[in-house]
């Protein structure tokens, strides 16, 4: 019997933190003024895993949660969304991380984190599910897992194991400055693993932060290029994204939607991109096909901004294709 279910698909493993965002019930007020909060599961690597799964891909999450109600709730959300959960560890001594998020009137966010230390920071190298990591076709990660030991060592080992097994490495630094001891330390550590990746995605803000330039232009972006990169992406919010490869570069425009909350838009974009390249990396050398994929990824990012919270807003293929067709 021929089976073409999810099990036959190539695996995308996402490594890092999963936490709960507490989002105010009212936009455009400070944390102190917020009358109440709604809990929203989040954490960029977890969002990417769920984005992949919702788009019909095969995703696994590797990380550590607190052995508490919130941690069990998050593991449950991954499983409900079809994400393979055999890479999750639970810490009995530390809580699941929390973040209080302020939604500004324009849909952008500010964060206040509760991590002292949270379970995700305590993942140890020996707790990694190496078999799962070795089976990844794409291994995706951020930089929050580089901030403190032992998680940093676990991150570096997982990357090494994935790369040695032939995985494509995907890096979205996902800068959260309040979590780092200093801006200098953030810049240094984010760049410490820069050369290892195959695919790197940065936002316009991260480009400015990492280069110290206030120009979002090709020259600034190319200062971050490394010889072994296959694709460098700069996302520009409502202006779409710029792409750079060894042989070509260009930009793909965004879709115009009514933005409510930008949470998870970048993760949705990354999930869509990884879904489309995991089975055929030759698209990274084929500009017309790459542009089509980035248009689809832009549509996924745009849809994610039209609802509050990341995970409820992540699109299905039908949602994204509808927007691509309408072509706003």
GROMACS .gro file of C-alpha atoms in nm:
model
  328
    1UNK     CA    1   0.000   0.000   0.000
    2UNK     CA    2   0.147   0.335  -0.103
    3UNK     CA    3   0.136   0.587   0.175
    4UNK     CA    4   0.198   0.954   0.121
    5UNK     CA    5   0.110   1.077   0.466
    6UNK     CA    6   0.306   1.309   0.692
    7UNK     CA    7   0.540   1.024   0.790
    8UNK     CA    8   0.694   1.016   0.444
    9UNK     CA    9   0.766   1.387   0.444
   10UNK     CA   10   1.105   1.536   0.521
   11UNK     CA   11   1.141   1.648   0.881
   12UNK     CA   12   1.191   2.006   0.995
   13UNK     CA   13   1.323   2.023   1.353
   14UNK     CA   14   1.288   2.349   1.543
   15UNK     CA   15   1.509   2.403   1.848
   16UNK     CA   16   1.472   2.650   2.136
   17UNK     CA   17   1.220   2.807   2.367
   18UNK     CA   18   0.848   2.776   2.409
   19UNK     CA   19   0.673   3.001   2.657
   20UNK     CA   20   0.347   3.171   2.740
   21UNK     CA   21   0.286   3.528   2.634
   22UNK     CA   22   0.038   3.718   2.848
   23UNK     CA   23  -0.125   3.959   2.606
   24UNK     CA   24  -0.335   4.253   2.732
   25UNK     CA   25  -0.706   4.239   2.653
   26UNK     CA   26  -0.679   4.602   2.538
   27UNK     CA   27  -0.430   4.729   2.278
   28UNK     CA   28  -0.234   5.051   2.307
   29UNK     CA   29  -0.202   5.058   2.688
   30UNK     CA   30   0.099   4.999   2.914
   31UNK     CA   31   0.130   4.678   3.119
   32UNK     CA   32   0.033   4.872   3.430
   33UNK     CA   33  -0.281   5.008   3.265
   34UNK     CA   34  -0.392   4.676   3.110
   35UNK     CA   35  -0.720   4.564   3.271
   36UNK     CA   36  -0.645   4.196   3.207
   37UNK     CA   37  -0.438   3.949   3.010
   38UNK     CA   38  -0.508   3.650   2.787
   39UNK     CA   39  -0.255   3.368   2.781
   40UNK     CA   40  -0.110   3.299   2.437
   41UNK     CA   41   0.137   3.018   2.377
   42UNK     CA   42   0.449   3.136   2.195
   43UNK     CA   43   0.825   3.122   2.159
   44UNK     CA   44   0.958   3.168   1.807
   45UNK     CA   45   1.099   2.815   1.744
   46UNK     CA   46   0.773   2.657   1.866
   47UNK     CA   47   0.569   2.894   1.647
   48UNK     CA   48   0.781   2.790   1.346
   49UNK     CA   49   0.718   2.420   1.419
   50UNK     CA   50   0.342   2.475   1.440
   51UNK     CA   51   0.349   2.695   1.127
   52UNK     CA   52   0.518   2.410   0.936
   53UNK     CA   53   0.268   2.155   1.063
   54UNK     CA   54  -0.033   2.372   0.981
   55UNK     CA   55   0.097   2.413   0.627
   56UNK     CA   56   0.106   2.035   0.587
   57UNK     CA   57   0.475   1.982   0.666
   58UNK     CA   58   0.637   1.747   0.917
   59UNK     CA   59   0.773   1.929   1.222
   60UNK     CA   60   0.932   1.843   1.554
   61UNK     CA   61   1.020   2.070   1.847
   62UNK     CA   62   1.326   2.023   2.069
   63UNK     CA   63   1.340   2.213   2.396
   64UNK     CA   64   1.261   2.209   2.766
   65UNK     CA   65   0.946   2.306   2.951
   66UNK     CA   66   0.865   2.328   3.321
   67UNK     CA   67   0.698   2.022   3.470
   68UNK     CA   68   0.402   2.242   3.560
   69UNK     CA   69   0.054   2.313   3.428
   70UNK     CA   70   0.178   2.565   3.176
   71UNK     CA   71   0.450   2.330   3.049
   72UNK     CA   72   0.202   2.046   3.008
   73UNK     CA   73  -0.037   2.283   2.834
   74UNK     CA   74   0.235   2.387   2.585
   75UNK     CA   75   0.336   2.026   2.512
   76UNK     CA   76  -0.033   1.954   2.455
   77UNK     CA   77  -0.063   2.244   2.209
   78UNK     CA   78   0.234   2.114   2.008
   79UNK     CA   79   0.079   1.767   1.991
   80UNK     CA   80  -0.269   1.901   1.902
   81UNK     CA   81  -0.106   2.085   1.614
   82UNK     CA   82   0.063   1.771   1.485
   83UNK     CA   83   0.416   1.861   1.600
   84UNK     CA   84   0.636   1.565   1.701
   85UNK     CA   85   0.702   1.605   2.074
   86UNK     CA   86   0.967   1.337   2.138
   87UNK     CA   87   1.236   1.607   2.170
   88UNK     CA   88   1.070   1.779   2.466
   89UNK     CA   89   1.216   1.751   2.816
   90UNK     CA   90   1.051   1.862   3.139
   91UNK     CA   91   1.234   2.025   3.431
   92UNK     CA   92   1.094   1.953   3.776
   93UNK     CA   93   1.285   2.237   3.942
   94UNK     CA   94   1.213   2.531   3.710
   95UNK     CA   95   0.903   2.697   3.575
   96UNK     CA   96   0.796   2.741   3.214
   97UNK     CA   97   0.898   3.088   3.091
   98UNK     CA   98   0.641   3.369   3.083
   99UNK     CA   99   0.639   3.700   2.898
  100UNK     CA  100   0.407   3.994   2.946
  101UNK     CA  101   0.356   4.165   2.614
  102UNK     CA  102   0.242   4.520   2.551
  103UNK     CA  103   0.057   4.562   2.223
  104UNK     CA  104   0.110   4.914   2.096
  105UNK     CA  105  -0.162   5.084   1.895
  106UNK     CA  106   0.026   4.999   1.570
  107UNK     CA  107   0.035   4.626   1.649
  108UNK     CA  108   0.408   4.626   1.744
  109UNK     CA  109   0.513   4.477   2.078
  110UNK     CA  110   0.718   4.535   2.390
  111UNK     CA  111   0.813   4.254   2.630
  112UNK     CA  112   0.866   4.194   3.000
  113UNK     CA  113   1.004   3.845   3.068
  114UNK     CA  114   0.987   3.615   3.372
  115UNK     CA  115   1.284   3.377   3.341
  116UNK     CA  116   1.495   3.329   3.652
  117UNK     CA  117   1.588   3.072   3.535
  118UNK     CA  118   1.308   2.922   3.329
  119UNK     CA  119   1.306   2.557   3.220
  120UNK     CA  120   1.408   2.630   2.859
  121UNK     CA  121   1.740   2.778   2.980
  122UNK     CA  122   1.824   2.453   3.164
  123UNK     CA  123   1.825   2.211   2.869
  124UNK     CA  124   2.148   2.009   2.895
  125UNK     CA  125   2.340   1.855   2.605
  126UNK     CA  126   2.290   1.504   2.742
  127UNK     CA  127   1.911   1.551   2.735
  128UNK     CA  128   1.900   1.606   2.358
  129UNK     CA  129   1.711   1.351   2.149
  130UNK     CA  130   2.000   1.302   1.904
  131UNK     CA  131   1.814   1.044   1.697
  132UNK     CA  132   1.539   1.298   1.624
  133UNK     CA  133   1.792   1.573   1.547
  134UNK     CA  134   1.988   1.344   1.310
  135UNK     CA  135   1.672   1.271   1.114
  136UNK     CA  136   1.613   1.642   1.037
  137UNK     CA  137   1.634   1.759   0.676
  138UNK     CA  138   1.616   2.116   0.808
  139UNK     CA  139   1.729   2.223   1.156
  140UNK     CA  140   1.594   2.565   1.261
  141UNK     CA  141   1.697   2.774   1.564
  142UNK     CA  142   1.714   3.123   1.711
  143UNK     CA  143   1.953   3.302   1.945
  144UNK     CA  144   1.764   3.309   2.277
  145UNK     CA  145   1.897   2.958   2.343
  146UNK     CA  146   2.253   3.100   2.326
  147UNK     CA  147   2.212   3.340   2.619
  148UNK     CA  148   2.302   3.113   2.912
  149UNK     CA  149   2.447   2.774   2.996
  150UNK     CA  150   2.364   2.489   2.993
  151UNK     CA  151   2.119   2.561   2.709
  152UNK     CA  152   2.390   2.728   2.503
  153UNK     CA  153   2.601   2.409   2.498
  154UNK     CA  154   2.292   2.205   2.412
  155UNK     CA  155   2.219   2.444   2.123
  156UNK     CA  156   2.575   2.420   1.986
  157UNK     CA  157   2.576   2.041   2.011
  158UNK     CA  158   2.235   2.006   1.845
  159UNK     CA  159   2.353   2.229   1.559
  160UNK     CA  160   2.668   2.025   1.513
  161UNK     CA  161   2.483   1.693   1.517
  162UNK     CA  162   2.224   1.819   1.266
  163UNK     CA  163   2.491   1.960   1.035
  164UNK     CA  164   2.701   1.641   1.050
  165UNK     CA  165   2.389   1.443   0.955
  166UNK     CA  166   2.346   1.662   0.646
  167UNK     CA  167   2.066   1.897   0.758
  168UNK     CA  168   2.016   2.244   0.612
  169UNK     CA  169   2.070   2.491   0.900
  170UNK     CA  170   1.815   2.773   0.928
  171UNK     CA  171   1.878   3.068   1.165
  172UNK     CA  172   1.640   3.345   1.269
  173UNK     CA  173   1.818   3.536   1.546
  174UNK     CA  174   1.487   3.671   1.679
  175UNK     CA  175   1.651   3.945   1.886
  176UNK     CA  176   1.497   4.007   2.229
  177UNK     CA  177   1.732   4.262   2.382
  178UNK     CA  178   1.579   4.260   2.735
  179UNK     CA  179   1.690   3.897   2.774
  180UNK     CA  180   2.060   3.968   2.710
  181UNK     CA  181   2.305   4.106   2.970
  182UNK     CA  182   2.396   4.386   2.725
  183UNK     CA  183   2.355   4.489   2.362
  184UNK     CA  184   2.724   4.413   2.299
  185UNK     CA  185   2.688   4.059   2.435
  186UNK     CA  186   2.376   4.006   2.222
  187UNK     CA  187   2.553   4.118   1.906
  188UNK     CA  188   2.864   3.911   1.979
  189UNK     CA  189   2.677   3.589   2.062
  190UNK     CA  190   2.426   3.618   1.778
  191UNK     CA  191   2.718   3.656   1.536
  192UNK     CA  192   2.925   3.382   1.705
  193UNK     CA  193   2.732   3.113   1.512
  194UNK     CA  194   2.661   3.327   1.204
  195UNK     CA  195   2.898   3.144   0.969
  196UNK     CA  196   2.743   2.802   1.035
  197UNK     CA  197   2.400   2.862   0.882
  198UNK     CA  198   2.277   2.789   0.531
  199UNK     CA  199   1.966   3.008   0.546
  200UNK     CA  200   1.947   3.323   0.760
  201UNK     CA  201   1.647   3.549   0.809
  202UNK     CA  202   1.675   3.887   0.983
  203UNK     CA  203   1.421   4.165   1.027
  204UNK     CA  204   1.501   4.523   0.929
  205UNK     CA  205   1.549   4.606   1.302
  206UNK     CA  206   1.789   4.315   1.347
  207UNK     CA  207   1.984   4.421   1.037
  208UNK     CA  208   2.032   4.768   1.189
  209UNK     CA  209   2.127   4.619   1.526
  210UNK     CA  210   2.379   4.367   1.392
  211UNK     CA  211   2.549   4.600   1.143
  212UNK     CA  212   2.526   4.930   1.335
  213UNK     CA  213   2.401   5.090   1.013
  214UNK     CA  214   2.078   5.285   0.984
  215UNK     CA  215   2.045   5.197   0.616
  216UNK     CA  216   1.834   4.903   0.508
  217UNK     CA  217   2.004   4.862   0.172
  218UNK     CA  218   2.177   4.585  -0.026
  219UNK     CA  219   2.524   4.694   0.083
  220UNK     CA  220   2.430   4.675   0.453
  221UNK     CA  221   2.263   4.337   0.406
  222UNK     CA  222   2.559   4.198   0.211
  223UNK     CA  223   2.793   4.287   0.499
  224UNK     CA  224   2.617   3.997   0.678
  225UNK     CA  225   2.664   3.756   0.387
  226UNK     CA  226   2.897   3.459   0.436
  227UNK     CA  227   3.047   3.237   0.159
  228UNK     CA  228   2.863   2.922   0.267
  229UNK     CA  229   2.518   3.087   0.285
  230UNK     CA  230   2.254   2.962   0.044
  231UNK     CA  231   2.001   3.238   0.123
  232UNK     CA  232   1.994   3.557   0.328
  233UNK     CA  233   1.656   3.722   0.386
  234UNK     CA  234   1.575   4.064   0.526
  235UNK     CA  235   1.209   4.102   0.621
  236UNK     CA  236   1.067   4.454   0.601
  237UNK     CA  237   0.719   4.423   0.755
  238UNK     CA  238   0.464   4.587   0.528
  239UNK     CA  239   0.734   4.646   0.266
  240UNK     CA  240   0.783   4.273   0.203
  241UNK     CA  241   1.128   4.114   0.199
  242UNK     CA  242   1.467   4.132   0.029
  243UNK     CA  243   1.651   3.815  -0.070
  244UNK     CA  244   2.019   3.751  -0.143
  245UNK     CA  245   2.186   3.439  -0.283
  246UNK     CA  246   2.528   3.377  -0.440
  247UNK     CA  247   2.398   3.454  -0.788
  248UNK     CA  248   2.104   3.692  -0.756
  249UNK     CA  249   1.917   3.926  -0.524
  250UNK     CA  250   1.592   4.118  -0.529
  251UNK     CA  251   1.278   4.202  -0.335
  252UNK     CA  252   0.926   4.064  -0.309
  253UNK     CA  253   0.645   4.293  -0.206
  254UNK     CA  254   0.413   4.237   0.086
  255UNK     CA  255   0.037   4.183   0.096
  256UNK     CA  256  -0.170   4.460   0.247
  257UNK     CA  257  -0.397   4.344   0.528
  258UNK     CA  258  -0.552   4.497   0.839
  259UNK     CA  259  -0.283   4.436   1.099
  260UNK     CA  260  -0.401   4.366   1.454
  261UNK     CA  261  -0.097   4.198   1.611
  262UNK     CA  262   0.241   4.128   1.446
  263UNK     CA  263   0.322   3.840   1.688
  264UNK     CA  264   0.433   3.532   1.499
  265UNK     CA  265   0.438   3.692   1.152
  266UNK     CA  266   0.812   3.629   1.108
  267UNK     CA  267   0.775   3.273   1.239
  268UNK     CA  268   0.491   3.208   0.995
  269UNK     CA  269   0.708   3.344   0.711
  270UNK     CA  270   0.997   3.115   0.813
  271UNK     CA  271   0.771   2.810   0.852
  272UNK     CA  272   0.629   2.866   0.503
  273UNK     CA  273   0.974   2.908   0.350
  274UNK     CA  274   1.114   2.594   0.518
  275UNK     CA  275   0.808   2.390   0.416
  276UNK     CA  276   0.865   2.485   0.054
  277UNK     CA  277   1.241   2.418   0.045
  278UNK     CA  278   1.274   2.107   0.263
  279UNK     CA  279   1.206   1.862  -0.021
  280UNK     CA  280   1.382   2.052  -0.298
  281UNK     CA  281   1.668   2.284  -0.209
  282UNK     CA  282   1.737   2.353  -0.577
  283UNK     CA  283   1.473   2.629  -0.555
  284UNK     CA  284   1.735   2.833  -0.370
  285UNK     CA  285   1.922   2.860  -0.700
  286UNK     CA  286   1.616   2.921  -0.919
  287UNK     CA  287   1.509   3.285  -0.887
  288UNK     CA  288   1.157   3.264  -1.039
  289UNK     CA  289   1.068   2.967  -0.815
  290UNK     CA  290   1.226   3.130  -0.509
  291UNK     CA  291   1.026   3.450  -0.571
  292UNK     CA  292   0.706   3.245  -0.586
  293UNK     CA  293   0.793   3.078  -0.254
  294UNK     CA  294   0.873   3.413  -0.091
  295UNK     CA  295   0.541   3.551  -0.212
  296UNK     CA  296   0.368   3.255  -0.046
  297UNK     CA  297   0.577   3.312   0.271
  298UNK     CA  298   0.483   3.684   0.267
  299UNK     CA  299   0.116   3.584   0.243
  300UNK     CA  300   0.156   3.353   0.544
  301UNK     CA  301   0.325   3.632   0.742
  302UNK     CA  302   0.054   3.881   0.648
  303UNK     CA  303  -0.234   3.652   0.748
  304UNK     CA  304  -0.070   3.596   1.088
  305UNK     CA  305  -0.094   3.970   1.165
  306UNK     CA  306  -0.472   3.980   1.117
  307UNK     CA  307  -0.553   3.802   1.447
  308UNK     CA  308  -0.429   3.836   1.804
  309UNK     CA  309  -0.169   3.583   1.921
  310UNK     CA  310   0.071   3.382   1.705
  311UNK     CA  311  -0.057   3.025   1.704
  312UNK     CA  312  -0.431   3.085   1.646
  313UNK     CA  313  -0.336   3.316   1.358
  314UNK     CA  314  -0.100   3.080   1.170
  315UNK     CA  315  -0.250   3.003   0.827
  316UNK     CA  316  -0.345   2.687   0.642
  317UNK     CA  317  -0.231   2.644   0.280
  318UNK     CA  318  -0.583   2.738   0.162
  319UNK     CA  319  -0.572   3.069   0.357
  320UNK     CA  320  -0.235   3.159   0.208
  321UNK     CA  321  -0.322   3.059  -0.150
  322UNK     CA  322  -0.642   3.264  -0.134
  323UNK     CA  323  -0.442   3.575  -0.042
  324UNK     CA  324  -0.180   3.501  -0.311
  325UNK     CA  325  -0.461   3.471  -0.568
  326UNK     CA  326  -0.627   3.793  -0.459
  327UNK     CA  327  -0.281   3.943  -0.484
  328UNK     CA  328  -0.343   4.255  -0.277
   0.00000   0.00000   0.00000
